[in-house]
Each structure stands twice: as C-alpha cells, then as structure tokens.
Amino acid sequence: MLTLEGLSLHADAVRTVVQDRELSHRGTEAVLLTIRLAVLPGLVLTLLGPGLGAAVLAVQLAVFGVYMGATFAPNHKGMPLVPRDTRIDFLSRQVLTSRNIRGGRPVDWLMGGLNLQVEHHLFPSMPSGNLRRAQPFVRAHCAEHGVPYTEAGLLESYGIVVRHLNRVGLGDRDPFACPFVTAHRQG
C-alpha cells in the first residue's frame, strides 16, 4: 500500500494549492508543483521515451511512497492512541502520540527532519532545520509538566513498529504459523 502513498501525497499537494485560497505563497507553490508534476516528468519522458520514461516515473513514485512511509511509521506506530473525544491538552496529545528518532544530523538528513516528530507536531509550520533547536526547550517543558517525551533509535523504532503490527494484525499469534497448514495438519 505504501507504493501508492507517493501518489496520494502528490494529489493532496495539488488539492491544497487549488482549494486553499489562504495558502501563503500560493503562486510559488503552484509553480514549484507544476515543475515537479509536469516539467520533470515531461523531461524524463522526452529523454527516455514513453515506455522507459513511464517505467522510471512509476518506480520513482512507488519508491517515494515507501520511503515516506518508512519515514512516518517509526514516529507513530506503536504509540498510544488518544480517542478524539478525550479531553486532553494540545501538548499532551501531540507528545504522547509521537516518538522522536535519535541519531543526530545523519538521521535528520535521512528522514528530512521528520525524525523530530514531537517538535514537528507542536510546531507544524516550523522549518525542519529549526526543529532540533526547539528540541531542548520542548524536552524541558515536557519534563516540567510531567508529560512523557519518547525517543528511540532508528532500528529500535522499526522493531517497535514490527512488534506493534504483529500484535495488532496477528492478534499475538505466531507470525510464522500458517492457519491453512494448522487446520489441515493430522495428529
């Protein structure tokens, strides 16, 4: 399903630029989006031909979707879900449902700054390059107010994601036990 996430993100970007009349720098966004979604694909199709060009664009879009999913998943999967109707303050809702990924500048670069998901949720319009500067203040504020601030290493967070998906998707069953074989096994 993640292979389609890139398509979904591109469609959301177009929808936002077309529908959000209050979007700051809307003209610039429209120009950059046109370059990304029309000019660059046109260039690829012209240089590689329609068959190979379409294949390259399809693979690029699928890889982009998987990459974005691999960036989002370790920040949220396995974190508590807070029901919408629960009365909880903004800080607690954002911090309790997000996890930061440790690893410094290399992980910042690899994940486009979205490894600092707690700060991103608290300050969604802050440029990702500034999230690391906000982190010590957010961490201290959370400690002062008794709000748990969750961090994990990149591999550790993927382990959390896999365990969570197995627990939810398999109902804590052995992921290697085949139901068909179990049902038809004699003795």
C-alpha positions as a printed NumPy array, in Angstrom:
array([[  0.   ,   0.   ,   0.   ],
       [  2.891,   2.362,   0.651],
       [  3.783,   2.265,  -3.047],
       [  0.626,   4.354,  -3.581],
       [  1.431,   6.825,  -0.781],
       [  3.52 ,   8.995,  -3.13 ],
       [  0.552,   9.351,  -5.462],
       [ -1.665,  10.239,  -2.512],
       [  0.784,  12.874,  -1.238],
       [  1.047,  14.446,  -4.701],
       [ -2.763,  14.522,  -5.043],
       [ -3.041,  16.178,  -1.609],
       [ -0.491,  18.809,  -2.644],
       [ -2.434,  19.649,  -5.805],
       [ -5.726,  19.729,  -3.876],
       [ -4.23 ,  22.089,  -1.284],
       [ -2.831,  24.513,  -3.876],
       [ -6.083,  24.523,  -5.854],
       [ -8.546,  24.74 ,  -2.949],
       [ -6.757,  26.68 ,  -0.19 ],
       [ -7.209,  30.322,  -1.155],
       [ -5.481,  31.423,   2.078],
       [ -2.286,  29.448,   1.379],
       [  0.69 ,  31.76 ,   1.785],
       [  2.963,  31.813,  -1.267],
       [  0.271,  30.009,  -3.24 ],
       [  1.681,  31.19 ,  -6.571],
       [  5.17 ,  29.951,  -5.732],
       [  3.731,  26.644,  -4.545],
       [  1.769,  26.296,  -7.808],
       [  4.874,  26.987,  -9.926],
       [  7.036,  24.526,  -7.987],
       [  4.3  ,  21.891,  -8.073],
       [  3.913,  22.348, -11.829],
       [  7.66 ,  21.895, -12.285],
       [  7.592,  18.742, -10.128],
       [  4.474,  17.187, -11.653],
       [  4.648,  18.339, -15.285],
       [  8.056,  19.674, -16.331],
       [ 10.261,  16.997, -14.718],
       [  8.088,  14.068, -15.884],
       [  7.93 ,  15.665, -19.349],
       [ 11.714,  15.85 , -19.404],
       [ 12.05 ,  12.202, -18.325],
       [  9.526,  11.071, -20.957],
       [ 11.282,  13.11 , -23.653],
       [ 14.757,  11.85 , -22.799],
       [ 13.871,   8.188, -22.184],
       [ 10.882,   7.744, -24.461],
       [  7.33 ,   6.954, -23.385],
       [  7.834,   3.317, -22.312],
       [ 11.047,   3.561, -20.32 ],
       [ 10.181,   7.065, -19.11 ],
       [  6.815,   5.912, -17.732],
       [  8.507,   2.934, -16.054],
       [ 11.149,   5.178, -14.431],
       [  8.46 ,   7.605, -13.21 ],
       [  6.291,   4.77 , -11.847],
       [  9.226,   3.2  ,  -9.969],
       [ 10.296,   6.625,  -8.644],
       [  6.763,   7.326,  -7.38 ],
       [  6.497,   3.888,  -5.747],
       [  9.916,   4.197,  -4.077],
       [  8.989,   7.695,  -2.886],
       [  5.811,   6.31 ,  -1.271],
       [  7.669,   3.52 ,   0.501],
       [ 10.395,   5.939,   1.618],
       [  7.822,   8.375,   3.033],
       [  6.046,   5.533,   4.817],
       [  9.367,   4.36 ,   6.234],
       [  9.893,   7.917,   7.482],
       [  6.427,   8.307,   9.059],
       [  5.978,   4.831,  10.576],
       [  8.741,   4.857,  13.213],
       [  7.382,   8.117,  14.614],
       [  3.822,   6.944,  15.263],
       [  3.232,   3.195,  15.064],
       [  3.001,   1.6  ,  18.472],
       [  2.359,   4.912,  20.216],
       [ -0.807,   5.381,  22.313],
       [ -3.99 ,   6.33 ,  20.507],
       [ -5.983,   9.05 ,  22.228],
       [ -9.704,   8.981,  21.362],
       [-10.863,  12.254,  19.782],
       [-13.491,  12.829,  22.445],
       [-10.96 ,  12.509,  25.286],
       [-10.349,  15.828,  26.998],
       [ -6.589,  16.263,  26.834],
       [ -4.493,  19.372,  26.301],
       [ -2.763,  20.03 ,  22.966],
       [  0.756,  19.469,  24.331],
       [ -0.095,  16.09 ,  25.852],
       [ -1.986,  14.884,  22.759],
       [  0.906,  15.743,  20.433],
       [  3.718,  14.478,  22.651],
       [  2.028,  11.257,  23.827],
       [  1.208,  10.141,  20.274],
       [  4.604,  10.877,  18.702],
       [  8.085,   9.421,  19.018],
       [ 11.347,  11.116,  18.082],
       [ 14.092,   9.131,  16.384],
       [ 17.568,   9.653,  17.812],
       [ 20.659,   9.734,  15.629],
       [ 21.704,  13.343,  15.202],
       [ 22.391,  15.048,  11.902],
       [ 22.673,  11.864,   9.781],
       [ 19.177,  10.768,  10.828],
       [ 17.915,  14.351,  10.384],
       [ 19.166,  14.207,   6.796],
       [ 17.9  ,  10.663,   6.151],
       [ 14.412,  11.439,   7.464],
       [ 14.18 ,  15.027,   6.234],
       [ 13.887,  16.352,   9.78 ],
       [ 10.73 ,  14.317,  10.433],
       [ 12.632,  12.254,  12.998],
       [ 11.848,  15.142,  15.359],
       [  8.141,  14.339,  15.18 ],
       [  7.259,  15.654,  18.645],
       [  8.515,  19.123,  17.751],
       [  7.009,  18.852,  14.244],
       [  3.577,  18.13 ,  15.755],
       [  3.863,  21.011,  18.195],
       [  5.154,  23.446,  15.551],
       [  3.925,  22.095,  12.171],
       [  4.893,  25.159,  10.165],
       [  8.403,  25.431,  11.647],
       [ 11.089,  24.677,   9.04 ],
       [ 12.504,  21.212,   9.7  ],
       [ 16.004,  22.677,  10.014],
       [ 14.914,  24.516,  13.161],
       [ 13.228,  21.595,  14.918],
       [ 16.49 ,  20.468,  16.527],
       [ 16.894,  23.955,  18.062],
       [ 13.424,  23.684,  19.615],
       [ 14.022,  20.178,  20.975],
       [ 15.785,  21.11 ,  24.266],
       [ 13.019,  23.595,  25.124],
       [ 10.272,  21.09 ,  24.336],
       [ 12.018,  18.311,  26.281],
       [ 12.444,  20.615,  29.327],
       [  8.837,  21.841,  29.12 ],
       [  7.559,  18.258,  28.965],
       [  9.678,  17.278,  31.98 ],
       [  8.406,  20.314,  33.896],
       [  4.774,  19.332,  33.195],
       [  5.219,  15.577,  33.641],
       [  4.471,  14.702,  30.011],
       [  6.459,  11.636,  28.831],
       [  8.785,  12.538,  25.946],
       [  9.522,   9.425,  23.879],
       [ 12.679,   8.841,  21.834],
       [ 14.15 ,   5.723,  20.236],
       [ 16.983,   4.827,  17.882],
       [ 16.087,   4.209,  14.228],
       [ 16.466,   0.405,  14.319],
       [ 14.843,   0.258,  17.747],
       [ 11.833,   2.196,  16.423],
       [ 11.446,  -0.145,  13.431],
       [ 11.468,  -3.052,  15.913],
       [  8.675,  -1.331,  17.85 ],
       [  6.725,  -0.892,  14.6  ],
       [  7.097,  -4.552,  13.576],
       [  6.101,  -5.814,  17.045],
       [  3.095,  -3.474,  17.077],
       [  1.945,  -4.545,  13.603],
       [  2.349,  -8.215,  14.549],
       [  0.406,  -7.714,  17.791],
       [ -2.407,  -5.816,  16.078],
       [ -2.501,  -7.688,  12.769],
       [ -1.899, -11.191,  14.032],
       [ -3.556, -10.948,  17.414],
       [ -0.326, -12.016,  19.156],
       [ -0.235, -15.257,  17.133],
       [  2.986, -16.756,  15.903],
       [  3.644, -14.827,  12.652],
       [  5.165, -17.954,  11.111],
       [  2.248, -20.3  ,  11.878],
       [  0.208, -20.828,   8.715],
       [ -3.535, -21.141,   9.54 ],
       [ -4.116, -23.374,   6.482],
       [ -1.393, -25.822,   7.483],
       [ -2.541, -25.829,  11.114],
       [ -6.167, -26.543,  10.084],
       [ -5.181, -29.44 ,   7.794],
       [ -2.364, -30.997,   9.84 ],
       [ -3.155, -34.51 ,  11.036],
       [ -2.33 , -35.625,  14.527]])
